Short mmCIF file of C-alpha atoms in Angstrom, two decimals:
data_model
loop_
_atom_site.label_atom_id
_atom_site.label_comp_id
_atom_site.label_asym_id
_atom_site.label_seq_id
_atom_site.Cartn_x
_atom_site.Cartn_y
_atom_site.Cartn_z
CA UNK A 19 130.37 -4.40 35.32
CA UNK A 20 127.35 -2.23 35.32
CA UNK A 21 126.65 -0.26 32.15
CA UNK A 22 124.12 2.96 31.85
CA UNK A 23 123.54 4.61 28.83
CA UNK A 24 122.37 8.49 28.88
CA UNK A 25 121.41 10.72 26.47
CA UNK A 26 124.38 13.69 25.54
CA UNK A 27 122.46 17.08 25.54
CA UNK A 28 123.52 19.94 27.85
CA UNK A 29 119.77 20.22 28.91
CA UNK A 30 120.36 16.79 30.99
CA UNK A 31 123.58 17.75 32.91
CA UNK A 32 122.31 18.42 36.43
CA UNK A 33 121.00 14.60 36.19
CA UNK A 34 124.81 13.07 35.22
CA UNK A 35 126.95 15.86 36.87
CA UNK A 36 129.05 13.36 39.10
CA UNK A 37 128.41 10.70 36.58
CA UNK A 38 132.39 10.19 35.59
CA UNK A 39 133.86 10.32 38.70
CA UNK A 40 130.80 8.36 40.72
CA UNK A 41 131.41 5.40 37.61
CA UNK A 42 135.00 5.70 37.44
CA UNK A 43 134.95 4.71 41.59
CA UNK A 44 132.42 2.25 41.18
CA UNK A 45 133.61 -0.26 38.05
CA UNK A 46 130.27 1.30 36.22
CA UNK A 47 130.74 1.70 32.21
CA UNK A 48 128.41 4.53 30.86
CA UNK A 49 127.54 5.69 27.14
CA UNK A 50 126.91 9.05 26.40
CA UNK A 51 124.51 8.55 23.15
CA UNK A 52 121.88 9.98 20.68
CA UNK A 53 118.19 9.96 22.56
CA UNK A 54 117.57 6.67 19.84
CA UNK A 55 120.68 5.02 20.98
CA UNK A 56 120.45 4.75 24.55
CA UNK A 57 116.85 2.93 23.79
CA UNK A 58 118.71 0.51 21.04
CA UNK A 59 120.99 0.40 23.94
CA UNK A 60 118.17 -1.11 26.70
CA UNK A 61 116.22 -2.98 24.18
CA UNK A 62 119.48 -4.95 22.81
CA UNK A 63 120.40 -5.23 26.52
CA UNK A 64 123.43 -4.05 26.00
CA UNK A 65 123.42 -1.85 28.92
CA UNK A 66 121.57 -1.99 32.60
CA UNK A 67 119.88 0.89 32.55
CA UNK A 68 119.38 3.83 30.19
CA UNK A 69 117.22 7.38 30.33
CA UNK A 70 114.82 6.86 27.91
CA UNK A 71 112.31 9.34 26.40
CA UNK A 72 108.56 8.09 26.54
CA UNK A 73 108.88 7.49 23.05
CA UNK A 74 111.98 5.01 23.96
CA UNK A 75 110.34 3.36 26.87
CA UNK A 76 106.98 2.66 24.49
CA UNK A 77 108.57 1.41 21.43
CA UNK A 78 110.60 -1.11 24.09
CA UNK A 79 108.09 -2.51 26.22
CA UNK A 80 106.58 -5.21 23.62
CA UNK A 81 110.06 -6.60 23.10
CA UNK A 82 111.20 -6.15 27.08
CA UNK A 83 109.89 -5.94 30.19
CA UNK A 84 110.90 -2.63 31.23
CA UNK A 85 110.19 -0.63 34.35
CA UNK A 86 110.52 3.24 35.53
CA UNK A 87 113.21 3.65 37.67
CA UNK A 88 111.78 6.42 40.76
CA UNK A 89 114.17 9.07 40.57
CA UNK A 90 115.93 11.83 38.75
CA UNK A 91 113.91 12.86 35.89
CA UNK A 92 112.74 15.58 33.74
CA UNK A 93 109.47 16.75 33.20
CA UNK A 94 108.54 20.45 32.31
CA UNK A 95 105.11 21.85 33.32
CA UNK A 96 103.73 24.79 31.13
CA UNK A 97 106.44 27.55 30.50
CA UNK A 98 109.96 26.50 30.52
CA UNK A 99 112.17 28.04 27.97
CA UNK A 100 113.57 24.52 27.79
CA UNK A 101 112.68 24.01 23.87
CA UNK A 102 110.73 26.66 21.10
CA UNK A 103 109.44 26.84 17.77
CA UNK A 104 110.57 30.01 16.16
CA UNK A 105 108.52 31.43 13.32
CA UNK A 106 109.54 34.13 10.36
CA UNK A 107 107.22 37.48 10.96
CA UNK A 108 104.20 37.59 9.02
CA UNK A 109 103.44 34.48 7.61
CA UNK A 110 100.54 33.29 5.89
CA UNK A 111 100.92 29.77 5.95
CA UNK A 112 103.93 27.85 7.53
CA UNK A 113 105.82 25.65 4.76
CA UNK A 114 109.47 24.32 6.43
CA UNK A 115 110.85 23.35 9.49
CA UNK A 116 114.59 22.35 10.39
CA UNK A 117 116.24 21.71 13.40
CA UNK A 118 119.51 20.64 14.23
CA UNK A 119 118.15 17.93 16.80
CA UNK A 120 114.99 16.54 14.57
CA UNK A 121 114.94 13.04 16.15
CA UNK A 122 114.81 14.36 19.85
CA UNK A 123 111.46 13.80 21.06
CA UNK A 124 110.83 17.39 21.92
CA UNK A 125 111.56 17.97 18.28
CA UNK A 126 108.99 15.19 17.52
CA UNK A 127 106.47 16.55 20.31
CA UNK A 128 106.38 19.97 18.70
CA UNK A 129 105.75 19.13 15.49
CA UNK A 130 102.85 16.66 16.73
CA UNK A 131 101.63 19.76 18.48
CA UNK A 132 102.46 22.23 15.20
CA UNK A 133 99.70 19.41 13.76
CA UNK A 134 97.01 18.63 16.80
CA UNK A 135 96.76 22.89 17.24
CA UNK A 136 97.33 24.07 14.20
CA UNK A 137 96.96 21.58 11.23
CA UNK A 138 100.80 22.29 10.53
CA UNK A 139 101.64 18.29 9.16
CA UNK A 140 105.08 19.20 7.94
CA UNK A 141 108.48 16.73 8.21
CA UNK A 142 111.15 18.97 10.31
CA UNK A 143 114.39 18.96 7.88
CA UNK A 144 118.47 18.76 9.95
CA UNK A 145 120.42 21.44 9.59
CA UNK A 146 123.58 21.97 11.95
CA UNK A 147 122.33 25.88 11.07
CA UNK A 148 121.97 28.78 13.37
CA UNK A 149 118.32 29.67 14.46
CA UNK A 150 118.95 33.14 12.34
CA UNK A 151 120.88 31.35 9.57
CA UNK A 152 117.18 28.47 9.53
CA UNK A 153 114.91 31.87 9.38
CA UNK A 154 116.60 33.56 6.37
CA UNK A 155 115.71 30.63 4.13
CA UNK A 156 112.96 28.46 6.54
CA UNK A 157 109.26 29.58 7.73
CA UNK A 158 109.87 27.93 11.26
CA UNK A 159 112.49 26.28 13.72
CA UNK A 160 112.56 23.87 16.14
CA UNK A 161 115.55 23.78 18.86
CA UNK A 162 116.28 23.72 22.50
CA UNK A 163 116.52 26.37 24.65
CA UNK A 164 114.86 30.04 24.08
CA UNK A 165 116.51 32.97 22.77
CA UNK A 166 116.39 36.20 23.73
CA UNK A 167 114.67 38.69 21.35
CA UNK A 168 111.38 39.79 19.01
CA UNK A 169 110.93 36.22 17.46
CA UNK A 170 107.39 34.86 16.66
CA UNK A 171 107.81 31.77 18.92
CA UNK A 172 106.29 29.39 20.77
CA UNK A 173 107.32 27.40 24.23
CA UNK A 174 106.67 24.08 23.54
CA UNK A 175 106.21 22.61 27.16
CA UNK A 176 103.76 25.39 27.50
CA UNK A 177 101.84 24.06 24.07
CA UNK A 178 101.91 20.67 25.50
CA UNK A 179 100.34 22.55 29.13
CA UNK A 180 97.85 24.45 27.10
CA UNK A 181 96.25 20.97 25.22
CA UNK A 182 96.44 18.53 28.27
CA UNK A 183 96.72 20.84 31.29
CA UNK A 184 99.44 18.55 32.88
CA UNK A 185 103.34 18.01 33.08
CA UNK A 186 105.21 16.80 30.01
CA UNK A 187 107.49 13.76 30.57
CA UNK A 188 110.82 14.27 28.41
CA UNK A 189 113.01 11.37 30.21
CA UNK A 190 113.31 9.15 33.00
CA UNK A 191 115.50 5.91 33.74
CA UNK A 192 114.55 2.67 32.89
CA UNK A 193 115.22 -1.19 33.20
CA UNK A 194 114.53 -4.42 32.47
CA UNK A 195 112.72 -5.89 35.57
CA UNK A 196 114.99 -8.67 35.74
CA UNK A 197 118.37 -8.28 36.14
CA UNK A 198 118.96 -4.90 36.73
CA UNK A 199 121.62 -3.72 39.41
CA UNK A 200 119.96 -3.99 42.71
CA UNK A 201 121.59 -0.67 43.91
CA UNK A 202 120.54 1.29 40.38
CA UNK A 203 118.36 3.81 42.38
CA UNK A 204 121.84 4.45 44.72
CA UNK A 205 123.72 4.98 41.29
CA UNK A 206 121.42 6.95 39.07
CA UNK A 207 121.15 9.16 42.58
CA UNK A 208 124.40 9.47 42.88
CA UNK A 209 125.55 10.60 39.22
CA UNK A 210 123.15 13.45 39.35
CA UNK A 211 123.56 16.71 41.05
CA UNK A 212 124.28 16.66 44.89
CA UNK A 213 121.68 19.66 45.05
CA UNK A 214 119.53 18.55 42.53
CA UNK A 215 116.23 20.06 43.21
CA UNK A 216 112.53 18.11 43.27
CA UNK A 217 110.92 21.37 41.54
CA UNK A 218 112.59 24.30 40.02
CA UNK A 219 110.12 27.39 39.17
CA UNK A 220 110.95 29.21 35.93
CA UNK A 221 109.56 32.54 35.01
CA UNK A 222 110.19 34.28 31.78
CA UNK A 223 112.65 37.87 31.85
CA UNK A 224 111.42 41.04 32.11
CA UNK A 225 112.02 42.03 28.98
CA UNK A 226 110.38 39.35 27.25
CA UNK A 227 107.16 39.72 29.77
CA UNK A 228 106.96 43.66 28.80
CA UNK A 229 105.53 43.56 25.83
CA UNK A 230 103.18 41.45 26.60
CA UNK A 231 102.12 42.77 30.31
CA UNK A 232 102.49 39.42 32.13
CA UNK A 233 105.47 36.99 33.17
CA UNK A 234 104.73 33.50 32.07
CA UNK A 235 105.41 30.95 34.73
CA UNK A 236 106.22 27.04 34.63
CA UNK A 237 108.44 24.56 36.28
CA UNK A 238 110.72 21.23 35.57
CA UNK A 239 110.35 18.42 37.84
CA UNK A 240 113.89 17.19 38.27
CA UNK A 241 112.77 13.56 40.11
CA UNK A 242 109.87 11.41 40.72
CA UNK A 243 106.84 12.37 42.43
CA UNK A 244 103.92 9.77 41.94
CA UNK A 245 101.66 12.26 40.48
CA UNK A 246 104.05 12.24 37.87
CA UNK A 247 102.88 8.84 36.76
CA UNK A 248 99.55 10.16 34.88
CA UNK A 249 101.41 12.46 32.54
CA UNK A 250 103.58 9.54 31.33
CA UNK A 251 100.09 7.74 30.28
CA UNK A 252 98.69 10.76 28.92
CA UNK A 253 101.88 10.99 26.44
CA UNK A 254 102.33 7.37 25.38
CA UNK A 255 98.05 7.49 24.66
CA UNK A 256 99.03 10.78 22.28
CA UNK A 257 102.06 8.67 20.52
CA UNK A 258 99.51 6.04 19.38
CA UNK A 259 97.06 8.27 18.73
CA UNK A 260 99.27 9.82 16.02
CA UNK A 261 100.36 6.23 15.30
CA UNK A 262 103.72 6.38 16.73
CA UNK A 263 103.11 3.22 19.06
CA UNK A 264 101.31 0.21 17.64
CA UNK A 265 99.94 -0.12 21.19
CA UNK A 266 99.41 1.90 24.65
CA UNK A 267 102.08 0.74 26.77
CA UNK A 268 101.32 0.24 30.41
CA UNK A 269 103.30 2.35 32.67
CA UNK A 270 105.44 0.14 35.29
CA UNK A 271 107.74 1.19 38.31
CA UNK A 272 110.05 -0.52 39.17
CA UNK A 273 109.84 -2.77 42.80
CA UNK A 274 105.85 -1.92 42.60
CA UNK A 275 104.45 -3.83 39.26
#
């Protein structure tokens, strides 16, 4: 039986849309599981394939052999309203973070950006609390998605654009490169959206783009494109640099390295 282990966030969906009835028809087992637990998952081989973050993949490779699997992804490229930091008006000095999702690697991303733009070094705090319920006691949040209103915020894929002026990697599949189901690109194809686009265009609302004159503009790659590849280097480089990774993983696709 073939097992696949994938992350459980609503942000994912259009990747694993058919993914219970494709398995159920096809004798494949799948986990739905923590970001952290789908790469426990690969590195104890206890499943064939899993969507790791770049964080996952890196932390696996000098225990596995692990390869990129070409295919559905997600990668954001400046604005996306996919993940914010919110901030409390008028602030001198930013003192606490929480989240309700602090191990994500988005989480992890913006507060390594909160640090390389700003020299904000703080640990994000869990709270299962509402983004108003954080602000009434917190200086700052951290959580998917983007709200509509006044907030002091920041997009965090466009942070990420802004510093490195490319696309931010925040999960692809991966496998071992022995042993892994010699269909897996057919599967992890066929579990994801049947109109699954290669680019989507986002563009903020009118109403958030009037005060400020101007729509912001970005996009999420939703599969592989080979200029893709780059990004992934330039992220694992900026885990070690903030010590994250003990070393700088090489990037490997799978049936090419």
């Amino acid at each position: 039986m073939i097992r696949l282990a994938l992350p459980k966030n609503d942000i994912y969906k259009p990747l694993f849309v058919g993914c219970d009835s494709y398995c159920k028809s096809h004798n494949i087992k799948y986990y739905e599981l923590s970001e952290n637990q789908c790469a426990e998952y690969l590195l104890r081989n206890l499943v064939d394939a899993a969507f790791l973050s770049p964080l996952g993949y890196g932390r696996g490779v000098k225990i596995a052999d692990y390869r990129i699997v070409p295919g559905p992804v997600l990668f954001t490229e400046d604005y996306t309203e996919l993940a914010t930091i919110y901030f409390n008006k008028g602030l001198n000095e930013v003192c606490s973070i929480q989240s309700s999702t602090p191990d994500d690697f988005m989480m992890l991303i913006a507060r390594l950006l909160l640090n390389e733009k700003f020299g904000i070094d703080l640990k994000i705090e869990h709270t299962e609390a509402s983004k108003e319920d954080i602000l009434s006691h917190k200086d700052s949040a951290i959580l998917w998605g983007k709200e509509k209103g006044d907030d002091v915020s920041l997009d965090i894929s466009e942070e990420w654009f802004d510093l490195f002026e490319e696309p931010l990697p925040i999960g692809f599949w991966v496998c071992r490169a022995e042993g892994y189901p010699p269909n897996i690109k057919e599967i992890i194809n066929s579990i994801a959206s049947s109109d699954l686009p290669d680019k989507q265009e986002i563009e903020e609302s009118e109403n958030e783009a009037n005060s400020k004159h101007y729509k912001r503009r970005g996009s999420i790659y939703w599969r592989w494109a080979p200029h893709l590849e780059t990004s992934i280097e330039t992220v694992l480089l900026f885990l070690y640099m903030h010590q994250l990774l003990s070393d700088i993983p090489a990037v490997k696709i799978l049936e090419r390295d």
